[in-house]
Tab-separated table of C-alpha atoms in Angstrom:
chain	number	residue	atom	x	y	z
A	84	MET	CA	111.185	147.713	114.224
A	85	ILE	CA	110.668	145.240	117.147
A	86	PRO	CA	108.586	147.419	120.187
A	87	ALA	CA	111.240	148.704	122.951
A	88	HIS	CA	109.202	146.931	125.508
A	89	VAL	CA	110.159	143.541	123.980
A	90	PRO	CA	113.067	142.275	126.492
A	91	ASP	CA	116.546	141.389	124.948
A	92	GLY	CA	117.294	139.017	127.506
A	93	PRO	CA	118.894	135.449	127.143
A	94	PRO	CA	115.990	132.885	126.715
A	95	LEU	CA	115.179	131.459	130.488
A	96	THR	CA	116.172	127.689	130.531
A	97	TYR	CA	112.969	125.775	131.456
A	98	THR	CA	111.693	122.458	130.692
A	99	ASP	CA	110.528	121.908	126.921
A	100	SER	CA	106.973	121.812	127.727
A	101	PHE	CA	103.982	123.343	126.492
A	102	ASP	CA	100.233	123.282	126.413
A	103	ILE	CA	98.606	122.802	122.606
A	104	PRO	CA	94.978	123.940	122.242
A	105	VAL	CA	93.113	121.404	120.402
A	106	LEU	CA	89.446	122.168	118.658
A	107	PHE	CA	87.563	118.882	117.420
A	108	ARG	CA	84.543	119.510	115.029
A	109	ASN	CA	83.452	117.654	111.844
A	110	GLY	CA	83.978	120.233	109.344
A	111	PRO	CA	85.658	123.606	108.490
A	112	ALA	CA	83.752	126.669	110.452
A	113	LYS	CA	85.062	130.277	111.316
A	114	LYS	CA	88.224	130.264	113.078
A	115	PRO	CA	87.139	130.795	117.041
A	116	ARG	CA	87.390	133.760	118.710
A	117	ARG	CA	89.511	133.639	121.495
A	118	GLN	CA	88.122	130.244	122.585
A	119	TRP	CA	91.411	128.509	123.023
A	120	ARG	CA	91.734	131.123	126.126
A	121	THR	CA	87.981	131.524	127.706
A	122	ALA	CA	86.471	128.221	126.249
A	123	LYS	CA	86.356	125.329	128.679
A	124	HIS	CA	89.215	122.635	127.679
A	125	THR	CA	88.612	119.043	128.670
A	126	ALA	CA	92.062	117.374	129.752
A	127	TRP	CA	93.568	115.193	127.008
A	128	ALA	CA	93.308	111.423	128.009
A	129	GLY	CA	95.640	110.203	125.413
A	130	SER	CA	93.418	107.789	123.102
A	131	HIS	CA	95.448	106.901	120.330
A	132	GLY	CA	92.727	107.717	118.459
A	133	PHE	CA	89.824	110.144	118.224
A	134	PRO	CA	88.139	111.452	120.842
A	135	ALA	CA	84.748	110.297	121.747
A	136	ALA	CA	83.323	113.783	121.548
A	137	ASP	CA	84.261	116.991	119.616
A	138	GLY	CA	85.138	120.176	121.646
A	139	TRP	CA	88.416	121.710	122.993
A	140	TYR	CA	90.839	119.830	124.460
A	141	ALA	CA	94.395	120.980	125.972
A	142	PRO	CA	97.163	117.910	125.570
A	143	THR	CA	100.826	119.158	127.112
A	144	THR	CA	103.928	118.125	124.711
A	145	THR	CA	107.372	118.860	124.563
A	146	TRP	CA	109.465	120.442	122.263
A	147	ARG	CA	111.212	117.515	121.450
A	148	GLU	CA	108.291	115.858	120.243
A	149	ILE	CA	107.279	118.744	118.163
A	150	ILE	CA	111.037	118.083	116.507
A	151	LYS	CA	110.784	114.796	116.291
A	152	ALA	CA	107.706	115.316	114.169
A	153	ALA	CA	109.569	117.956	112.169
A	154	THR	CA	112.139	116.132	111.185
A	155	GLU	CA	110.006	113.050	109.327
A	156	VAL	CA	107.325	114.643	107.877
A	157	GLY	CA	107.009	114.995	104.188
A	158	ARG	CA	108.203	114.708	101.060
A	159	ASP	CA	110.794	111.712	100.621
A	160	VAL	CA	114.251	113.645	99.532
A	161	THR	CA	116.314	110.599	100.092
A	162	PRO	CA	116.278	109.151	96.281
A	163	HIS	CA	117.967	112.316	95.117
A	164	LEU	CA	120.641	111.727	98.191
A	165	GLN	CA	122.359	108.307	97.118
A	166	ASN	CA	125.104	109.630	96.143
A	167	GLN	CA	125.644	112.484	98.499
A	168	PRO	CA	124.353	111.559	101.929
A	169	ARG	CA	125.887	114.616	103.203
A	170	TYR	CA	123.309	116.896	102.050
A	171	ALA	CA	120.796	115.085	103.971
A	172	HIS	CA	122.358	117.825	106.895
A	173	GLY	CA	120.549	120.573	104.686
A	174	GLU	CA	117.158	119.157	104.562
A	175	LEU	CA	117.019	118.278	108.106
A	176	VAL	CA	118.286	121.640	109.015
A	177	ALA	CA	115.548	123.044	106.299
A	178	ARG	CA	112.636	121.281	108.096
A	179	VAL	CA	113.435	122.766	112.007
A	180	SER	CA	114.862	126.197	111.244
A	181	PRO	CA	111.676	128.025	110.560
A	182	LEU	CA	110.655	126.442	113.975
A	183	TYR	CA	113.797	127.571	115.893
A	184	ALA	CA	113.644	131.084	113.977
A	185	TYR	CA	110.292	132.036	114.462
A	186	LEU	CA	108.239	130.175	117.085
A	187	GLY	CA	108.461	131.843	120.909
A	188	ALA	CA	106.755	130.841	124.077
A	189	HIS	CA	104.647	132.715	126.263
A	190	PRO	CA	102.860	132.378	130.084
A	191	VAL	CA	99.195	132.012	129.987
A	192	GLU	CA	96.497	131.744	132.262
A	193	PRO	CA	93.159	130.502	130.408
A	194	ARG	CA	89.822	131.328	131.709
A	195	HIS	CA	89.393	127.387	133.048
A	196	PRO	CA	92.559	126.093	133.808
A	197	VAL	CA	93.084	122.546	133.177
A	198	PRO	CA	94.783	120.336	135.605
A	199	GLY	CA	98.248	119.446	134.722
A	200	ALA	CA	98.677	122.333	132.099
A	201	LYS	CA	101.617	123.821	132.110
A	202	GLY	CA	100.514	127.447	131.527
A	203	ARG	CA	102.976	128.130	128.629
A	204	ARG	CA	101.686	128.267	124.605
A	205	LEU	CA	103.614	128.381	121.919
A	206	THR	CA	103.026	131.733	119.461
A	207	TRP	CA	104.886	133.514	116.877
A	208	ASN	CA	107.848	135.933	118.216
A	209	PRO	CA	108.461	139.461	117.803
A	210	VAL	CA	110.845	138.874	114.924
A	211	TYR	CA	108.468	137.184	112.781
A	212	ALA	CA	106.110	139.577	114.006
A	213	HIS	CA	107.501	142.840	113.166
A	214	GLY	CA	110.701	141.778	111.015
A	215	THR	CA	109.644	138.962	108.480
A	216	GLU	CA	108.408	139.328	105.350
A	217	ARG	CA	105.285	137.916	103.540
A	218	SER	CA	107.003	135.237	101.554
A	219	ALA	CA	109.427	134.032	104.763
A	220	LYS	CA	105.725	133.865	106.502
A	221	ASN	CA	104.378	131.700	104.219
A	222	ALA	CA	106.979	129.048	104.226
A	223	ALA	CA	107.447	129.432	107.864
A	224	GLY	CA	103.570	128.417	108.088
A	225	TYR	CA	103.648	125.958	105.742
A	226	ARG	CA	106.299	124.355	107.761
A	227	LEU	CA	104.272	124.799	110.935
A	228	GLY	CA	101.490	123.037	109.432
A	229	MET	CA	102.995	120.156	108.236
A	230	THR	CA	104.980	119.829	111.826
A	231	MET	CA	101.840	119.859	113.851
A	232	THR	CA	99.783	118.004	111.758
A	233	GLU	CA	102.322	115.137	112.042
A	234	TRP	CA	102.390	115.806	115.636
A	235	ALA	CA	98.489	116.059	116.294
A	236	CYS	CA	98.147	112.752	113.855
A	237	ARG	CA	100.950	110.558	115.229
A	238	SER	CA	101.754	111.623	118.860
A	239	LEU	CA	97.665	112.435	120.297
A	240	LEU	CA	95.891	110.353	117.789
A	241	GLY	CA	97.963	107.074	117.530
A	242	LEU	CA	98.362	107.159	113.717
A	243	GLY	CA	101.137	104.822	111.862
A	244	GLN	CA	104.019	106.728	109.961
A	245	THR	CA	102.895	109.042	107.174
A	246	GLU	CA	103.746	109.087	103.615
A	247	HIS	CA	103.167	112.035	100.663
A	248	LEU	CA	100.176	111.231	98.915
A	249	GLU	CA	102.214	112.449	95.715
A	250	LEU	CA	103.724	109.100	95.456
A	251	GLY	CA	100.702	107.203	94.340
A	252	GLY	CA	98.281	106.384	98.240
A	253	PRO	CA	97.462	103.472	99.809
A	254	VAL	CA	95.993	101.397	97.328
A	255	VAL	CA	98.161	99.770	94.733
A	256	ALA	CA	95.355	99.587	91.997
A	257	LEU	CA	94.013	103.250	92.254
A	258	ARG	CA	98.096	104.877	92.243
A	259	ALA	CA	97.259	106.111	88.537
A	260	THR	CA	94.231	108.268	89.639
A	261	PHE	CA	95.864	109.267	92.946
A	262	LYS	CA	98.985	110.647	90.221
A	263	ASP	CA	96.878	112.491	88.134
A	264	PRO	CA	98.047	115.983	88.258
A	265	LYS	CA	94.748	117.400	87.344
A	266	LYS	CA	93.600	116.513	90.677
A	267	GLN	CA	94.355	118.488	93.738
A	268	LEU	CA	94.423	116.081	96.453
A	269	PRO	CA	95.733	116.294	100.292
A	270	ASP	CA	99.059	116.203	101.606
A	271	LEU	CA	99.330	112.319	103.376
A	272	TRP	CA	98.196	109.175	104.152
A	273	GLY	CA	98.852	106.887	106.789
A	274	ARG	CA	97.031	103.780	107.850
A	275	HIS	CA	95.696	103.493	111.671
A	276	GLU	CA	96.211	100.188	112.771
A	277	ALA	CA	93.634	100.159	116.276
A	278	GLU	CA	90.692	101.974	113.972
A	279	GLU	CA	91.625	99.892	111.072
A	280	LEU	CA	91.107	102.573	108.574
A	281	TYR	CA	93.187	104.670	105.839
A	282	TRP	CA	93.639	108.290	106.874
A	283	LEU	CA	93.638	111.044	104.240
A	284	ILE	CA	95.423	114.564	105.812
A	285	GLU	CA	95.480	117.413	104.686
A	286	ALA	CA	97.849	120.288	106.933
A	287	LYS	CA	97.383	123.901	106.779
A	288	GLY	CA	99.515	126.308	109.116
A	289	GLY	CA	99.526	130.507	109.664
A	290	ASP	CA	97.295	132.699	110.297
A	291	VAL	CA	94.612	130.028	109.231
A	292	GLY	CA	90.793	130.991	108.136
A	293	LEU	CA	87.786	129.638	106.712
A	294	GLU	CA	88.928	129.865	103.186
A	295	THR	CA	91.761	128.222	103.459
A	296	LEU	CA	90.149	125.426	105.324
A	297	ARG	CA	87.878	124.954	102.852
A	298	ARG	CA	90.300	124.660	100.386
A	299	GLY	CA	91.627	122.118	102.289
A	300	TRP	CA	88.136	120.311	102.625
A	301	GLU	CA	87.891	119.949	99.186
A	302	GLN	CA	91.229	118.537	98.746
A	303	LEU	CA	90.202	115.934	100.940
A	304	ALA	CA	86.760	115.332	99.204
A	305	ALA	CA	88.847	114.751	96.081
A	306	GLY	CA	91.258	112.071	97.756
A	307	SER	CA	88.411	110.471	99.346
A	308	LYS	CA	86.753	110.230	96.192
A	309	VAL	CA	89.678	108.430	94.804
A	310	LEU	CA	89.755	106.057	97.928
A	311	GLY	CA	86.330	105.489	97.250
A	312	SER	CA	85.046	101.840	98.938
A	313	TYR	CA	87.937	101.879	101.453
A	314	ALA	CA	87.118	102.581	104.766
A	315	HIS	CA	89.115	106.391	105.467
A	316	ARG	CA	88.817	109.165	107.393
A	317	THR	CA	89.462	112.699	106.454
A	318	VAL	CA	91.684	115.058	108.649
A	319	LEU	CA	92.119	118.379	108.322
A	320	VAL	CA	94.443	120.193	110.731
A	321	GLY	CA	94.449	124.088	111.030
A	322	ALA	CA	97.793	125.090	112.678
A	323	SER	CA	96.464	128.528	113.709
A	324	VAL	CA	98.785	131.582	115.086
A	325	ARG	CA	98.733	135.019	114.665
A	326	PRO	CA	101.533	137.405	116.777
A	327	GLY	CA	100.646	137.766	120.466
A	328	ASP	CA	97.908	134.958	120.075
A	329	ASP	CA	98.333	131.093	121.342
A	330	LEU	CA	99.103	128.605	118.576
A	331	PHE	CA	96.272	126.485	118.525
A	332	LEU	CA	95.040	123.433	116.233
A	333	THR	CA	91.427	123.009	114.789
A	334	ILE	CA	91.307	119.186	113.967
A	335	ASP	CA	87.925	118.665	111.138
A	336	HIS	CA	87.020	115.475	110.076
A	337	ASP	CA	84.938	112.866	108.571
A	338	LEU	CA	84.581	109.203	108.445
A	339	HIS	CA	84.142	107.032	105.336
A	340	PRO	CA	82.881	103.333	106.040
A	341	GLY	CA	83.987	100.770	103.488
A	342	LEU	CA	86.454	98.015	103.069
A	343	PRO	CA	89.329	97.266	105.402
A	344	PRO	CA	92.729	98.412	104.489
A	345	LEU	CA	94.951	96.291	102.790
A	346	ALA	CA	98.177	94.629	103.783
A	347	PRO	CA	101.172	96.090	101.977
A	348	ALA	CA	102.300	95.374	99.075
A	349	GLY	CA	103.607	92.041	98.944
A	350	SER	CA	102.355	90.738	102.257
A	351	GLY	CA	102.617	87.640	103.225
A	352	THR	CA	99.900	85.944	105.421
A	353	ASP	CA	102.370	85.132	108.091
A	354	ASP	CA	103.794	88.724	108.659
A	355	GLU	CA	101.873	90.494	111.756
A	356	PRO	CA	100.710	93.768	111.017
A	357	ALA	CA	103.092	96.726	111.953
A	358	GLY	CA	100.718	97.703	115.259
A	359	PRO	CA	99.514	101.020	116.591
A	360	GLY	CA	101.422	104.394	116.089
A	361	ASN	CA	104.856	103.604	116.302
A	362	LEU	CA	106.664	101.275	113.687
A	363	GLU	CA	109.537	100.791	116.323
A	364	ASP	CA	107.171	99.157	118.908
A	365	ARG	CA	107.014	95.975	116.855
A	366	LEU	CA	109.800	95.468	115.171
A	367	GLY	CA	110.405	91.787	116.563
A	368	GLU	CA	107.072	91.000	114.967
A	369	SER	CA	106.640	92.284	111.701
A	370	ASP	CA	109.010	92.787	108.679
A	371	ASP	CA	107.047	95.222	106.932
A	372	ALA	CA	107.223	97.234	110.284
A	373	LEU	CA	110.820	97.226	110.129
A	374	ILE	CA	111.279	98.041	106.551
A	375	GLY	CA	108.960	101.064	107.323
A	376	ALA	CA	110.979	102.370	110.325
A	377	ALA	CA	114.407	102.010	108.753
A	378	ARG	CA	112.840	104.088	105.272
A	379	ALA	CA	111.010	106.733	107.891
A	380	GLN	CA	114.865	106.894	109.038
A	381	MET	CA	116.810	107.057	106.388
A	382	LEU	CA	117.070	111.232	106.421
A	383	ALA	CA	118.931	110.317	110.136
A	384	TYR	CA	120.428	107.573	108.655
A	385	LEU	CA	122.360	109.321	105.909
A	386	ALA	CA	122.868	112.558	108.476
A	387	LEU	CA	125.050	110.283	110.838
A	388	ARG	CA	126.701	107.890	108.066
A	389	SER	CA	128.029	111.476	106.267
A	390	ALA	CA	129.043	112.720	109.585
A	391	PRO	CA	132.623	113.993	110.396
A	392	ALA	CA	134.210	111.443	112.804
A	393	SER	CA	134.938	114.516	115.147
A	394	GLN	CA	131.302	115.016	115.189
A	395	LEU	CA	129.840	111.347	116.241
A	396	ARG	CA	129.500	110.501	119.763
A	397	THR	CA	127.550	107.294	121.073
A	398	VAL	CA	125.078	107.754	124.320
A	399	PRO	CA	123.996	105.081	126.637
A	400	VAL	CA	120.303	104.055	126.925
A	401	PRO	CA	118.598	100.637	128.678
A	402	ALA	CA	119.071	97.754	126.124
A	403	ASP	CA	115.153	96.834	127.069
A	404	ARG	CA	112.972	98.211	124.746
A	405	ALA	CA	109.829	97.760	126.161
A	406	SER	CA	110.811	100.949	128.571
A	407	ARG	CA	110.698	103.013	125.533
A	408	ARG	CA	107.749	102.118	124.240
A	409	ARG	CA	105.006	104.281	122.700
A	410	ARG	CA	102.272	105.211	125.909
A	411	SER	CA	100.988	108.574	125.348
A	412	ALA	CA	103.846	110.184	122.906
A	413	LEU	CA	106.276	109.239	120.211
A	414	THR	CA	109.153	109.570	122.198
A	415	THR	CA	110.288	108.988	126.012
A	416	PRO	CA	111.640	111.846	128.006
A	417	LEU	CA	114.863	110.483	129.583
A	418	GLU	CA	114.764	113.155	132.648
A	419	ASP	CA	111.459	111.299	133.599
A	420	ASP	CA	113.138	107.849	133.043
A	421	GLY	CA	115.273	107.185	136.416
A	422	LEU	CA	116.317	103.660	135.346
A	423	THR	CA	118.078	105.336	132.634
A	424	PHE	CA	120.207	108.114	135.291
A	425	ALA	CA	120.561	105.247	137.512
A	426	MET	CA	122.398	102.977	135.160
A	427	ARG	CA	124.765	105.344	133.864
A	428	ALA	CA	125.668	106.492	137.330
A	429	ASP	CA	126.636	102.744	137.802
A	430	ALA	CA	128.793	103.033	134.340
A	431	ARG	CA	130.400	105.616	135.432
A	432	GLY	CA	131.150	104.734	138.611
A	433	GLY	CA	132.700	101.332	137.182
A	434	ALA	CA	134.210	103.103	134.583
A	435	ALA	CA	138.230	102.767	135.028
A	436	PRO	CA	140.063	105.673	134.491
A	437	ASP	CA	141.968	105.934	130.940
A	438	SER	CA	139.713	102.468	129.617
A	439	GLU	CA	139.535	101.948	126.098
A	440	GLN	CA	136.307	102.436	124.076
A	441	HIS	CA	135.747	98.840	123.496
A	442	THR	CA	136.235	97.584	127.201
A	443	LEU	CA	133.938	100.652	128.225
A	444	ARG	CA	131.502	99.450	125.762
A	445	ALA	CA	131.649	95.562	127.073
A	446	GLY	CA	131.402	96.824	130.616
A	447	ILE	CA	128.074	98.795	129.814
A	448	ARG	CA	126.687	95.865	127.687
A	449	SER	CA	127.575	93.800	130.660
A	450	MET	CA	125.064	96.550	132.562
A	451	GLY	CA	122.179	96.470	130.404
A	452	LEU	CA	123.051	99.129	128.434
A	453	ASP	CA	122.936	99.713	124.666
A	454	ASP	CA	124.892	102.915	123.192
A	455	PHE	CA	123.449	104.679	120.502
A	456	LEU	CA	124.779	106.254	117.576
A	457	SER	CA	124.124	110.245	117.542
A	458	CYS	CA	125.474	113.998	115.807
A	459	ARG	CA	124.681	117.227	116.180
A	460	ILE	CA	122.931	118.347	113.123
A	461	PRO	CA	124.760	121.395	111.900
A	462	GLY	CA	123.307	124.806	112.012
A	463	THR	CA	121.266	123.212	114.383
A	464	GLU	CA	120.853	122.726	118.170
A	465	VAL	CA	119.310	119.034	117.419
A	466	HIS	CA	120.807	115.630	118.169
A	467	LEU	CA	119.521	112.650	116.306
A	468	GLY	CA	120.615	109.034	116.622
A	469	MET	CA	119.881	105.500	116.254
A	470	SER	CA	120.824	102.408	117.617
A	471	ARG	CA	123.051	99.702	116.090
A	472	LYS	CA	120.132	97.319	114.639
A	473	LEU	CA	118.236	100.405	112.934
A	474	PHE	CA	121.306	101.260	111.557
A	475	ALA	CA	122.260	98.424	110.261
A	476	ALA	CA	119.016	97.601	108.673
A	477	CYS	CA	119.188	101.239	107.534
A	478	GLU	CA	122.669	100.861	105.787
A	479	ARG	CA	120.998	97.672	103.867
A	480	LEU	CA	118.044	99.591	102.473
A	481	HIS	CA	120.259	102.154	101.220
A	482	GLU	CA	122.564	99.300	99.530
A	483	GLU	CA	119.421	98.449	97.672
A	484	ASP	CA	117.876	101.882	97.194
A	485	LEU	CA	121.492	102.508	95.344
A	486	ALA	CA	121.009	99.436	93.420
A	487	ILE	CA	117.388	100.890	92.126
A	488	ALA	CA	119.078	104.236	90.767
A	489	ARG	CA	121.333	102.404	89.417
A	490	ARG	CA	119.566	100.073	86.958
A	491	THR	CA	116.540	102.612	86.551
A	492	PRO	CA	117.051	104.535	83.203
A	493	GLY	CA	115.972	108.340	84.127
A	494	LEU	CA	116.643	108.523	87.565
A	495	ARG	CA	120.342	110.231	87.769
A	496	ALA	CA	120.226	114.062	86.602
A	497	GLU	CA	123.238	112.927	84.688
A	498	ASP	CA	121.058	110.902	82.422
A	499	GLN	CA	118.774	113.969	81.548
A	500	PRO	CA	118.981	115.076	78.024
A	501	ALA	CA	120.246	118.785	78.012
A	502	ALA	CA	117.016	120.169	76.520
A	503	ASP	CA	115.304	118.869	80.089
A	504	LEU	CA	117.247	121.461	81.684
A	505	GLU	CA	115.225	124.161	79.810
A	506	LEU	CA	112.288	123.316	81.311
A	507	SER	CA	109.899	125.298	83.095
A	508	ASP	CA	110.233	125.656	87.203
A	509	GLU	CA	106.420	123.488	87.000
A	510	ALA	CA	107.614	120.900	84.145
A	511	ARG	CA	110.732	120.318	85.988
A	512	GLU	CA	109.163	119.691	89.317
A	513	GLU	CA	106.491	117.591	87.340
A	514	GLN	CA	109.586	115.429	86.002
A	515	ARG	CA	111.109	114.869	89.391
A	516	LEU	CA	107.900	113.928	90.445
A	517	SER	CA	107.479	111.240	88.169
A	518	GLN	CA	111.272	110.136	89.159
A	519	ARG	CA	110.185	109.983	92.692
A	520	ARG	CA	107.385	107.759	91.600
A	521	ILE	CA	109.479	105.492	89.665
A	522	PHE	CA	111.743	105.100	92.471
A	523	ARG	CA	108.737	104.134	95.395
A	524	GLU	CA	107.266	101.623	92.869
A	525	GLN	CA	110.756	99.893	92.167
A	526	GLN	CA	110.638	100.108	96.065
A	527	GLU	CA	107.685	98.297	96.360
A	528	GLU	CA	108.623	95.562	94.187
A	529	ALA	CA	111.537	94.894	96.036
A	530	ARG	CA	109.409	94.713	99.324
A	531	PRO	CA	109.174	90.627	99.418
A	532	ARG	CA	113.082	89.991	98.795
A	533	LEU	CA	113.780	93.095	101.457
A	534	ARG	CA	112.380	91.439	104.124
A	535	PRO	CA	114.964	88.775	104.803
A	536	LEU	CA	117.666	90.709	104.191
A	537	LEU	CA	116.699	93.918	106.585
A	538	ARG	CA	115.799	91.318	109.176
A	539	ASP	CA	119.018	89.672	109.070
A	540	ALA	CA	120.692	92.859	108.820
A	541	TYR	CA	118.807	94.020	112.000
A	542	GLU	CA	119.490	91.085	113.998
A	543	ARG	CA	123.092	91.275	112.837
A	544	GLY	CA	123.839	94.819	114.036
A	545	ALA	CA	123.150	94.054	117.541
A	546	ALA	CA	126.660	92.206	117.972
A	547	SER	CA	127.991	94.736	115.449
A	548	ASN	CA	130.726	97.487	116.270
A	549	TRP	CA	130.254	100.797	115.313
A	550	SER	CA	133.784	101.025	113.496
A	551	ASP	CA	132.539	97.828	111.596
A	552	LEU	CA	128.903	99.532	110.884
A	553	LEU	CA	130.139	103.255	109.973
A	554	ARG	CA	133.698	100.941	108.242
A	555	ARG	CA	136.069	103.829	109.941
A	556	PRO	CA	139.147	102.693	112.000
A	557	GLN	CA	137.905	104.126	115.260
A	558	GLU	CA	135.042	103.548	117.409
A	559	PRO	CA	133.433	107.150	117.919
A	560	GLN	CA	133.570	108.344	121.679
A	561	LEU	CA	131.203	106.673	124.244
A	562	ASP	CA	130.127	109.698	126.462
A	563	LEU	CA	128.918	108.218	129.725
A	564	GLU	CA	129.558	111.741	131.274
A	565	GLY	CA	126.293	113.247	129.409
A	566	ASP	CA	125.555	116.841	128.799
A	567	GLU	CA	123.731	119.244	131.235
A	568	GLY	CA	122.795	121.367	128.601
A	569	LEU	CA	120.779	118.760	126.655
A	570	LEU	CA	117.282	117.452	126.853
A	571	GLU	CA	117.159	114.002	125.751
A	572	ALA	CA	114.499	111.623	124.590
A	573	ALA	CA	114.033	108.107	123.087
A	574	THR	CA	111.997	105.968	121.258
A	575	PRO	CA	113.072	101.982	121.116
A	576	GLU	CA	115.741	102.768	118.405
A	577	THR	CA	115.818	106.107	118.149
A	578	TYR	CA	117.487	109.077	120.156
A	579	LEU	CA	116.662	112.829	119.845
A	580	ALA	CA	117.958	116.018	121.991
A	581	VAL	CA	117.687	119.615	121.949
A	582	SER	CA	119.880	122.255	123.869
A	583	ARG	CA	117.648	123.519	126.969
A	584	TYR	CA	119.164	126.886	126.320
A	585	ASP	CA	118.109	126.906	123.172
A	586	LEU	CA	114.411	126.509	123.163
A	587	PRO	CA	111.836	129.231	122.210
A	588	PRO	CA	112.159	131.827	124.345
A	589	ALA	CA	109.641	133.172	126.626
A	590	HIS	CA	108.166	136.648	126.026
A	591	VAL	CA	105.485	138.687	127.895
């Protein structure tokens, strides 16, 4: 039973900022005893790479940034959703619901305060501490580990889009070795453009101890051996938290010099690199960045594509993407963006009563605003969205993925022999993994042909109506009034909002 002194009041309505203690070090070591409270932390300077010195740091982030990481990290399940895009909602729920269910916040007074710190940190909530069974705790720890690893690598350290290593790793010639089922390999890989390195990444979450970290280090060593002569960094992230303690991260890392990373398969010599951190910052310059961004947002695209018309709306944001390019995080909180609020106020003031949707949209476009399609993910208080241009690119990519599924024997469930349905869980998982690898190999083979197709779709999307892109007779409602209950954030091409009334509740 939850102790009687735990208050049963409604969640506090505060801004969604939290401090996340992070310890950088050069290899696994014992869990630091309360040093996330007692050690002298250094303020995070937003290096977009590894800091110059190991030690304790105290970056501040937002719940929106954490949820953004949660929705984009992990296995790509979209190959299984080609004919049933509505189930994308379920996968998104699975990625964010454990965080909402089990995380809370508490006020903290560290021994050595860091200037600008918010004085709030995340922890497990009383439900997790007193009423959750072990298997559910393990599942929550896994999701926490993956989410905070994505947040640390991309939001703090400037890594590009991560990919699940099970599909074969960064070097085509080594994919057969990376796919060896006998090897215990790390979770993720990415390419850090500023460092000009591949990263191999292992995520651990929960009550992470030395034994767990050592296993992760061994997995990284196995991946490093496969990657061999290519320059890379191994990164082990432990997202550690116990009831009543602060969530903190240990980031154990090692640098392996060698050959520079290769350009994506099939790259042309004229194609510019994707650029550091956020692929969306370079979509106008790199076709491979456009392919990567569209692939990264396919889950959100499928959710938007399949949402009922009544659940869709469009939200106005400045058409100038430069205002939302990466600076110190993946997203730009819109409450800090005075330009957006001023332009929205002008749009409301200039809108005539009972104006038709196409008239309203023409009006905001003339003022330098665009409108991003958005919907609330059922079962959550998370709203996801994207621009016309990215939606059009995702739509074209989805069409190509459908064609791959139709022409590749064995990818469809109905193509499997009846005997295969009696396989063990482990055998069936291996079968599904093989299918995903075949699918990804087909996608990579199509990359040279996809570049002009997605580029054309992306450019044409700017002038398309939402009714045409959605293939529905009516335009979604343009929301000029806004919702005071939402905390909004955006990137150059995507939108995310969370309910300010459904943030992790504070408790003492």
